[in-house]
Coordinates of C-alpha atoms in Angstrom, one line a residue:
M251 CA 0.0 0.0 0.0
P252 CA 2.8 2.6 0.7
R253 CA 4.1 2.0 -2.8
L254 CA 0.7 2.1 -4.4
L255 CA -0.6 5.4 -3.0
P256 CA 2.2 7.7 -4.4
R257 CA 1.8 6.3 -7.8
L258 CA -2.0 6.7 -7.6
L259 CA -1.7 10.3 -6.5
K260 CA 0.7 11.0 -9.4
M261 CA -1.7 9.5 -11.9
L262 CA -4.6 11.6 -10.5
K263 CA -2.6 14.8 -11.0
E264 CA -1.8 13.9 -14.6
A265 CA -5.5 12.9 -15.3
P266 CA -7.9 14.5 -12.9
L267 CA -11.4 13.1 -12.3
T268 CA -13.0 16.1 -13.9
D269 CA -11.8 14.9 -17.3
H270 CA -14.5 12.4 -18.3
H271 CA -12.8 11.4 -21.5
P272 CA -9.6 9.4 -21.6
R273 CA -6.6 11.0 -23.3
H274 CA -6.0 8.3 -25.8
V275 CA -9.5 8.4 -27.3
D276 CA -10.6 11.3 -29.4
R277 CA -14.4 11.7 -29.0
S278 CA -14.7 13.9 -32.1
Q279 CA -14.0 10.9 -34.3
N280 CA -16.0 7.7 -34.6
V281 CA -14.4 4.7 -32.9
S282 CA -14.8 1.5 -34.7
S283 CA -16.6 -1.3 -32.9
S284 CA -14.6 -4.0 -31.1
K285 CA -15.8 -6.5 -33.7
R286 CA -13.7 -4.6 -36.3
K287 CA -10.4 -5.2 -34.4
S288 CA -7.8 -7.2 -36.1
L289 CA -4.2 -8.2 -35.6
Y290 CA -3.0 -6.4 -38.7
H291 CA 0.1 -4.2 -38.5
L292 CA 2.5 -2.8 -41.0
P293 CA 4.9 -5.5 -42.1
T294 CA 8.3 -5.3 -40.5
P295 CA 11.1 -4.7 -43.0
P296 CA 13.3 -7.8 -43.5
P297 CA 16.5 -7.8 -41.4
S298 CA 19.9 -7.0 -43.0
F299 CA 22.6 -9.6 -42.6
N300 CA 25.3 -7.4 -44.1
P301 CA 28.3 -7.3 -41.7
A302 CA 29.6 -3.9 -42.9
G303 CA 29.3 -1.1 -40.4
R304 CA 28.0 -3.1 -37.5
S305 CA 28.8 -2.3 -33.9
H306 CA 27.3 -5.5 -32.4
S307 CA 26.5 -9.1 -33.5
I308 CA 23.8 -9.9 -35.9
L309 CA 22.3 -12.3 -33.4
L310 CA 21.4 -9.3 -31.1
N311 CA 19.1 -7.8 -33.8
E312 CA 15.5 -8.8 -34.3
N313 CA 15.5 -11.7 -36.8
P314 CA 12.9 -14.2 -38.0
V315 CA 14.7 -17.0 -36.1
T316 CA 14.8 -15.7 -32.5
D317 CA 12.0 -13.1 -32.8
K318 CA 9.5 -14.7 -35.2
Q319 CA 6.5 -13.0 -33.5
V320 CA 7.8 -9.7 -34.7
F321 CA 7.8 -10.8 -38.4
T322 CA 4.4 -12.6 -38.2
R323 CA 2.1 -11.2 -40.9
H324 CA -1.6 -10.8 -40.3
K325 CA -4.3 -10.1 -42.9
S326 CA -6.4 -7.0 -42.6
L327 CA -10.1 -7.1 -42.3
P328 CA -12.0 -8.0 -45.5
P329 CA -13.6 -5.2 -47.5
T330 CA -17.4 -4.6 -47.5
V331 CA -19.8 -3.8 -50.2
R332 CA -20.8 -0.4 -48.7
V333 CA -18.8 1.7 -46.3
A334 CA -20.1 4.6 -44.3
P335 CA -18.0 7.7 -44.0
T336 CA -16.2 7.1 -40.7
H337 CA -12.8 7.9 -39.3
V338 CA -10.4 5.6 -37.6
A339 CA -9.4 6.9 -34.1
H340 CA -6.7 4.4 -33.3
E341 CA -3.9 2.7 -35.1
R342 CA -5.0 -0.7 -34.1
Y343 CA -8.2 -0.4 -36.0
D344 CA -8.3 -1.1 -39.7
A345 CA -9.6 1.6 -41.9
P346 CA -12.8 0.4 -43.5
R347 CA -12.4 -0.3 -47.2
E348 CA -15.0 -0.6 -49.9
M349 CA -14.9 -3.4 -52.5
T350 CA -13.6 -2.5 -55.9
V351 CA -15.6 -3.2 -59.0
E352 CA -13.6 -6.4 -59.6
E353 CA -14.2 -7.6 -56.0
R354 CA -17.9 -6.9 -56.3
E355 CA -18.0 -8.9 -59.4
W356 CA -16.5 -11.9 -57.6
W357 CA -18.8 -11.3 -54.6
S358 CA -21.8 -11.4 -56.9
S359 CA -21.0 -14.8 -58.3
P360 CA -22.8 -17.6 -56.4
Y361 CA -20.4 -20.2 -57.7
L362 CA -17.3 -18.4 -56.4
R363 CA -19.1 -17.9 -53.1
M364 CA -19.9 -21.6 -52.9
L365 CA -16.3 -22.5 -53.6
S366 CA -15.0 -20.2 -50.9
T367 CA -16.8 -22.0 -48.1
P368 CA -14.7 -24.1 -45.7
L369 CA -13.6 -27.6 -46.8
R370 CA -15.0 -30.7 -45.1
Q371 CA -14.6 -34.4 -45.8
C372 CA -17.6 -36.1 -47.3
A373 CA -18.5 -39.2 -45.2
V374 CA -19.7 -41.1 -48.3
S375 CA -17.0 -40.3 -51.0
R376 CA -14.2 -39.5 -48.5
R377 CA -13.4 -36.4 -50.6
Y378 CA -12.9 -32.8 -49.3
L379 CA -15.5 -30.5 -50.7
P380 CA -16.7 -27.0 -49.8
T381 CA -19.5 -27.1 -47.2
D382 CA -22.1 -25.6 -49.7
F383 CA -21.8 -28.8 -51.6
L384 CA -22.4 -30.9 -48.5
V385 CA -25.2 -31.5 -46.0
R386 CA -24.3 -31.2 -42.3
L387 CA -25.6 -34.0 -40.1
A388 CA -25.4 -33.8 -36.3
P389 CA -26.4 -36.3 -33.5
L390 CA -29.2 -34.7 -31.5
R391 CA -30.5 -36.2 -28.3
L392 CA -34.2 -37.0 -28.2
P393 CA -36.4 -36.1 -25.2
I394 CA -37.1 -39.4 -23.3
P395 CA -38.8 -40.3 -20.0
R396 CA -36.7 -40.2 -16.8
G397 CA -34.8 -43.4 -16.3
S398 CA -34.8 -44.5 -19.9
R399 CA -31.7 -45.0 -22.0
S400 CA -30.6 -41.9 -24.0
V401 CA -31.1 -42.0 -27.7
Q402 CA -29.4 -39.8 -30.3
V403 CA -30.7 -39.4 -33.8
L404 CA -28.6 -38.2 -36.8
M405 CA -30.5 -35.1 -38.0
P406 CA -29.7 -32.3 -40.5
D407 CA -28.2 -29.3 -38.8
G408 CA -27.4 -25.9 -40.2
I409 CA -29.5 -26.1 -43.3
E410 CA -31.9 -23.3 -42.3
H411 CA -30.9 -19.7 -42.3
P412 CA -29.1 -18.6 -39.1
K413 CA -31.7 -15.9 -38.6
F414 CA -34.4 -18.5 -38.1
K415 CA -32.5 -21.4 -36.5
R416 CA -28.9 -21.8 -35.5
R417 CA -26.8 -24.9 -35.3
Q418 CA -27.7 -27.2 -32.5
A419 CA -24.5 -29.3 -32.2
H420 CA -20.8 -28.8 -32.4
T421 CA -19.9 -32.4 -33.5
A422 CA -21.2 -33.2 -37.0
V423 CA -20.5 -35.3 -40.1
Y424 CA -20.9 -34.1 -43.7
A425 CA -22.3 -36.0 -46.7
S426 CA -22.7 -35.1 -50.3
C427 CA -25.8 -32.9 -51.2
W428 CA -27.4 -35.7 -53.2
K429 CA -30.4 -37.6 -52.1
H430 CA -29.2 -40.9 -53.5
A431 CA -26.1 -40.7 -51.3
F432 CA -28.4 -41.0 -48.3
Q433 CA -29.8 -44.4 -49.2
N434 CA -28.4 -46.9 -46.6
I435 CA -26.3 -44.1 -45.2
G436 CA -26.1 -46.0 -41.9
E437 CA -23.8 -48.6 -43.5
R438 CA -21.4 -46.0 -45.0
V439 CA -21.1 -43.3 -42.3
S440 CA -18.9 -43.9 -39.3
V441 CA -20.6 -43.2 -36.0
P442 CA -19.0 -40.3 -34.0
R443 CA -17.4 -41.4 -30.8
Q444 CA -19.5 -38.8 -28.9
A445 CA -22.7 -40.7 -30.0
P446 CA -22.2 -44.4 -29.7
N447 CA -26.0 -45.2 -29.6
L448 CA -26.8 -43.3 -32.8
V449 CA -30.0 -44.0 -34.6
F450 CA -30.6 -43.3 -38.3
S451 CA -34.1 -42.1 -39.2
K452 CA -35.9 -43.5 -42.2
H453 CA -37.3 -40.1 -43.0
L454 CA -34.0 -38.4 -43.2
C455 CA -34.2 -37.7 -47.0
T456 CA -37.7 -36.3 -46.6
H457 CA -36.6 -34.0 -43.8
I458 CA -33.6 -32.7 -45.8
S459 CA -35.8 -32.1 -48.8
Y460 CA -38.2 -30.1 -46.7
L461 CA -35.4 -28.0 -45.1
L462 CA -33.8 -27.2 -48.4
R463 CA -37.1 -25.9 -49.8
L464 CA -37.7 -24.0 -46.6
R465 CA -34.3 -22.4 -46.9
I466 CA -35.3 -20.9 -50.3
L467 CA -38.4 -19.3 -48.6
Q468 CA -36.3 -18.0 -45.8
E469 CA -33.8 -16.4 -48.2
L470 CA -36.6 -14.7 -50.0
D471 CA -37.9 -13.3 -46.7
V472 CA -34.4 -12.0 -45.8
L473 CA -34.0 -10.4 -49.2
I474 CA -37.4 -8.6 -48.9
N475 CA -36.4 -7.3 -45.4
A476 CA -33.1 -6.1 -46.8
L477 CA -34.8 -4.1 -49.5
K478 CA -37.2 -2.7 -46.9
L479 CA -34.3 -1.4 -44.8
N480 CA -32.7 0.2 -47.8
P481 CA -35.6 1.6 -49.8
F482 CA -34.0 4.8 -51.1
P483 CA -32.2 4.7 -54.5
R484 CA -28.5 5.5 -54.5
P485 CA -27.1 8.1 -56.8
E486 CA -24.7 5.6 -58.4
L487 CA -27.5 3.2 -59.4
N488 CA -29.9 5.7 -61.1
A489 CA -32.5 2.9 -61.6
T490 CA -30.5 1.3 -64.4
P491 CA -31.7 -2.1 -65.7
D492 CA -28.5 -3.7 -64.3
A493 CA -29.6 -2.7 -60.7
T494 CA -32.9 -4.6 -61.0
I495 CA -32.8 -7.7 -58.7
L496 CA -36.0 -9.4 -59.8
R497 CA -38.5 -8.8 -62.6
R498 CA -40.9 -10.7 -64.7
L499 CA -39.9 -11.7 -68.2
R500 CA -42.3 -10.4 -70.8
R501 CA -44.3 -12.9 -72.8
S502 CA -42.3 -12.1 -75.9
E503 CA -39.0 -12.5 -74.0
F504 CA -40.1 -15.8 -72.4
K505 CA -41.3 -17.1 -75.8
A506 CA -38.0 -16.3 -77.4
F507 CA -36.1 -17.8 -74.5
R508 CA -38.0 -21.1 -74.8
E509 CA -37.5 -21.2 -78.6
T510 CA -33.8 -20.3 -78.7
A511 CA -32.7 -21.6 -75.2
Q512 CA -30.6 -18.5 -74.8
L513 CA -31.0 -15.6 -72.4
P514 CA -29.6 -12.2 -73.3
H515 CA -28.9 -11.2 -69.7
P516 CA -25.3 -11.7 -68.6
G517 CA -26.0 -11.0 -64.9
A518 CA -28.8 -13.6 -64.6
V519 CA -28.3 -16.3 -62.0
A520 CA -31.7 -18.1 -62.1
V521 CA -35.1 -18.1 -64.0
L522 CA -38.0 -19.3 -61.9
V523 CA -41.2 -20.3 -63.6
V524 CA -43.9 -20.2 -60.9
P525 CA -47.5 -19.9 -62.1
P526 CA -50.1 -18.8 -59.5
L527 CA -52.3 -21.4 -57.9
N528 CA -55.8 -21.9 -58.9
S529 CA -58.1 -19.7 -56.8
D530 CA -61.6 -20.6 -55.5
S531 CA -64.4 -19.3 -57.8
K532 CA -66.3 -17.8 -54.8
T533 CA -63.7 -16.4 -52.5
R534 CA -61.1 -15.6 -55.1
E535 CA -58.5 -16.9 -52.6
P536 CA -56.0 -19.7 -53.2
D537 CA -57.2 -23.1 -52.3
F538 CA -54.2 -23.6 -50.0
P539 CA -53.3 -20.9 -47.4
F540 CA -49.8 -19.5 -47.3
A541 CA -49.3 -20.2 -43.6
E542 CA -49.2 -24.0 -43.9
L543 CA -45.5 -24.5 -44.1
S544 CA -45.2 -27.8 -42.2
D545 CA -44.0 -30.8 -44.0
P546 CA -47.1 -32.1 -45.8
P547 CA -47.7 -35.6 -47.1
A548 CA -46.5 -36.5 -50.6
T549 CA -48.7 -34.8 -53.3
V550 CA -50.0 -37.0 -56.0
H551 CA -49.9 -35.4 -59.5
K552 CA -51.9 -36.8 -62.4
K553 CA -49.4 -35.7 -65.0
P554 CA -45.7 -36.4 -64.8
L555 CA -43.8 -33.5 -63.4
P556 CA -41.3 -31.6 -65.6
P557 CA -37.6 -31.6 -64.7
L558 CA -36.8 -29.5 -61.7
S559 CA -34.2 -27.4 -63.6
T560 CA -32.5 -27.2 -67.0
L561 CA -29.5 -25.2 -68.0
H562 CA -29.6 -22.6 -70.7
N563 CA -26.9 -20.5 -72.4
V564 CA -26.4 -16.8 -71.5
I565 CA -25.4 -14.4 -74.3
A566 CA -24.1 -10.9 -73.9
S567 CA -26.4 -8.2 -75.2
R568 CA -24.4 -5.6 -77.2
N569 CA -25.3 -2.2 -78.5
A570 CA -25.6 -1.4 -82.2
G571 CA -22.4 0.7 -82.3
E572 CA -20.3 -1.5 -80.0
E573 CA -17.2 -3.0 -81.5
V574 CA -16.5 -6.6 -81.0
N575 CA -13.0 -8.0 -80.6
D576 CA -13.3 -11.4 -82.3
I577 CA -9.7 -12.4 -81.5
A578 CA -10.2 -11.9 -77.8
E579 CA -13.5 -13.7 -77.8
I580 CA -12.1 -16.7 -79.7
S581 CA -9.1 -17.0 -77.4
L582 CA -11.3 -16.8 -74.3
S583 CA -13.8 -19.3 -75.7
T584 CA -11.1 -21.9 -76.0
F585 CA -10.4 -21.8 -72.2
L586 CA -13.7 -20.8 -70.6
P587 CA -17.0 -22.6 -71.0
S588 CA -20.1 -20.6 -72.0
A589 CA -22.1 -19.1 -69.1
R590 CA -25.3 -20.9 -68.3
V591 CA -28.3 -20.1 -66.2
P592 CA -30.6 -22.6 -64.6
L593 CA -34.3 -22.5 -65.3
Y594 CA -36.3 -23.8 -62.3
N595 CA -39.8 -25.2 -62.7
G596 CA -41.9 -24.2 -59.7
I597 CA -44.2 -27.2 -59.9
A598 CA -41.3 -29.7 -59.7
M599 CA -39.3 -27.6 -57.3
F600 CA -42.3 -27.2 -54.8
P601 CA -44.7 -30.1 -55.5
S602 CA -46.6 -29.2 -52.4
P603 CA -49.3 -26.6 -53.2
P604 CA -48.9 -24.7 -49.8
H605 CA -45.2 -24.4 -50.3
R606 CA -45.6 -23.3 -53.9
A607 CA -48.2 -20.7 -52.8
A608 CA -45.7 -19.3 -50.2
L609 CA -43.0 -19.2 -52.9
Y610 CA -45.3 -17.3 -55.3
N611 CA -46.4 -14.9 -52.5
A612 CA -42.8 -14.1 -51.6
L613 CA -41.8 -13.5 -55.2
C614 CA -44.8 -11.1 -55.6
K615 CA -43.7 -9.2 -52.5
L616 CA -40.2 -8.9 -53.9
L617 CA -41.6 -7.5 -57.1
D618 CA -43.5 -4.9 -55.1
R619 CA -40.3 -3.7 -53.6
E620 CA -38.7 -3.5 -57.0
R621 CA -41.7 -1.4 -58.3
H622 CA -41.3 0.9 -55.3
F623 CA -37.6 1.3 -56.0
R624 CA -38.2 2.1 -59.7
G625 CA -41.0 4.5 -58.8
M626 CA -38.8 6.4 -56.4
C627 CA -36.0 6.6 -59.0
S628 CA -38.3 7.9 -61.7
A629 CA -39.9 10.4 -59.3
S630 CA -36.5 11.8 -58.3
D631 CA -35.2 12.0 -61.9
K632 CA -38.0 12.7 -64.3
G633 CA -41.0 13.4 -62.1
H634 CA -44.2 11.3 -61.9
G635 CA -44.9 9.7 -65.3
E636 CA -48.1 8.4 -66.6
F637 CA -48.7 4.7 -65.8
K638 CA -49.7 2.6 -68.8
H639 CA -50.9 -1.0 -68.6
A640 CA -49.0 -3.5 -70.8
K641 CA -50.9 -5.2 -73.6
G642 CA -50.3 -8.3 -75.6
D643 CA -46.8 -9.8 -75.6
K644 CA -45.6 -7.0 -73.4
K645 CA -47.5 -8.4 -70.4
G646 CA -45.5 -10.2 -67.7
S647 CA -45.2 -14.0 -67.9
H648 CA -44.9 -16.6 -65.1
A649 CA -41.1 -16.5 -65.4
F650 CA -39.1 -14.5 -62.8
L651 CA -35.6 -13.4 -63.7
L652 CA -33.2 -13.2 -60.7
T653 CA -30.1 -11.1 -61.3
S654 CA -26.8 -10.7 -59.4
N655 CA -24.1 -8.4 -60.6
V656 CA -21.9 -5.5 -59.5
Q657 CA -24.9 -3.2 -59.3
T658 CA -27.4 -5.4 -57.5
V659 CA -25.0 -6.2 -54.6
R660 CA -25.0 -2.6 -53.6
R661 CA -28.7 -2.8 -53.0
A662 CA -29.1 -6.3 -51.6
D663 CA -27.3 -9.7 -51.8
T664 CA -29.1 -12.2 -54.0
V665 CA -26.3 -14.7 -53.9
P666 CA -27.6 -16.7 -50.9
L667 CA -30.9 -17.2 -52.7
A668 CA -29.1 -18.4 -55.8
I669 CA -27.1 -20.8 -53.7
A670 CA -30.2 -22.2 -52.0
L671 CA -31.8 -22.9 -55.3
W672 CA -28.6 -24.6 -56.6
R673 CA -28.4 -26.7 -53.5
L674 CA -31.9 -28.0 -54.1
R675 CA -30.9 -28.7 -57.7
M676 CA -27.9 -30.7 -56.5
W677 CA -30.0 -32.6 -53.9
E678 CA -32.5 -33.7 -56.6
G679 CA -29.6 -34.9 -58.8
D680 CA -30.1 -32.5 -61.7
A681 CA -26.6 -31.1 -61.3
F682 CA -24.9 -34.5 -61.8
T683 CA -26.8 -35.7 -64.9
G684 CA -27.0 -34.7 -68.5
E685 CA -25.3 -31.5 -69.5
G686 CA -24.7 -30.3 -66.0
E687 CA -22.3 -33.1 -64.9
G688 CA -19.2 -31.6 -66.4
W689 CA -18.5 -29.2 -63.5
E690 CA -17.4 -32.0 -61.1
I691 CA -13.9 -33.4 -61.5
G692 CA -13.4 -37.0 -60.5
N693 CA -17.0 -38.0 -60.4
E694 CA -16.2 -41.7 -60.9
W695 CA -17.3 -42.4 -57.3
R696 CA -20.7 -41.1 -58.1
I697 CA -21.0 -43.3 -61.2
E698 CA -20.0 -46.4 -59.2
Y699 CA -22.3 -45.4 -56.3
A700 CA -25.2 -45.1 -58.7
K701 CA -24.6 -48.6 -60.0
C702 CA -25.0 -50.0 -56.5
L703 CA -28.4 -48.3 -55.9
P704 CA -31.5 -50.5 -56.0

């Protein structure tokens, strides 16, 4: 205590209690959140091992052998799509950086985002794949009466959006996102040591199919809320067609698309054909309510369902006076495959009428947000224009065009929705058959696995 009091009095004289703000923090500037802290520091220059002009030994200087912590390099925090005008108040905080045009182009690609997820080993093929190509399975304990033996069931975990349901377990196994890989999965997956009495449910495939479809509806809900929180148009967007997230294809566009199998929209990531459900003749309401989102029994269809998805080519639309470099296009075409966009059939994607009604309702809500955005842009630029109803082939069809490019990511992120759609496509097997099977390298295991199926 005699040693502590003099030092405490000295500190009080230097920083009196009347000063409510610490000296090392400037309240006139915005201090970044603690979540933005990182270990980044300026890289230490490499040491010089030249003996000329030295007054002491080289071993006494900081070097990567004896002082490796000084030369450790740390990455800075990743850039964000949008950055608010803030100031960094301390050197240990990273200055916020906005993505460049090239980085936004990478960020707007659902396939690059899927490939950038962490790698995990598939329990069926024993191959390491990104987690977006796998289904996470975790042993969950069932509620049982007191005194009974505990039972754990292998259940899908982490398929739903984190906003609605978080992961339930830390220990998990991963399997390929393909429903045929889950047939007799109990004979192929090794039981975790933490769950010796593991039980495999016979309804596992049905449960995963339901959750993958539910994830699509959840992503639509998150996308609608994101547009509600950011309703005002930005000056850099100016309501350009490239900034449109979702729109209906006109009847003429959809007819040409079906005839030529080519889509003149380079930023398209999906086309969803979702017709409205038949409404009751008296109430004018759908026969199935939107709120029934529980797992329904299998729906029996009189006619065979169309394929869940098909791939179509995407062509770049050029202006009349735009010059084309044929040499560059020929050289790129020899290395890069042509871009393709999946067309999803709503009836095959959501066979259950309640789920399909919820999908159509969510798409219509998203269209309302797009109309609101275009209306605000036109009102701020040209004033209120006269609204005209479309006629003939200019009317909207049942096909919805989903876009993701460098302009749309500044408004909202549509990539999670495109990934959720693609995961359902992989689950049903459309991504591994026909023209879509060329993207997977080393798919011999899948061919041999399919031969063993009953």
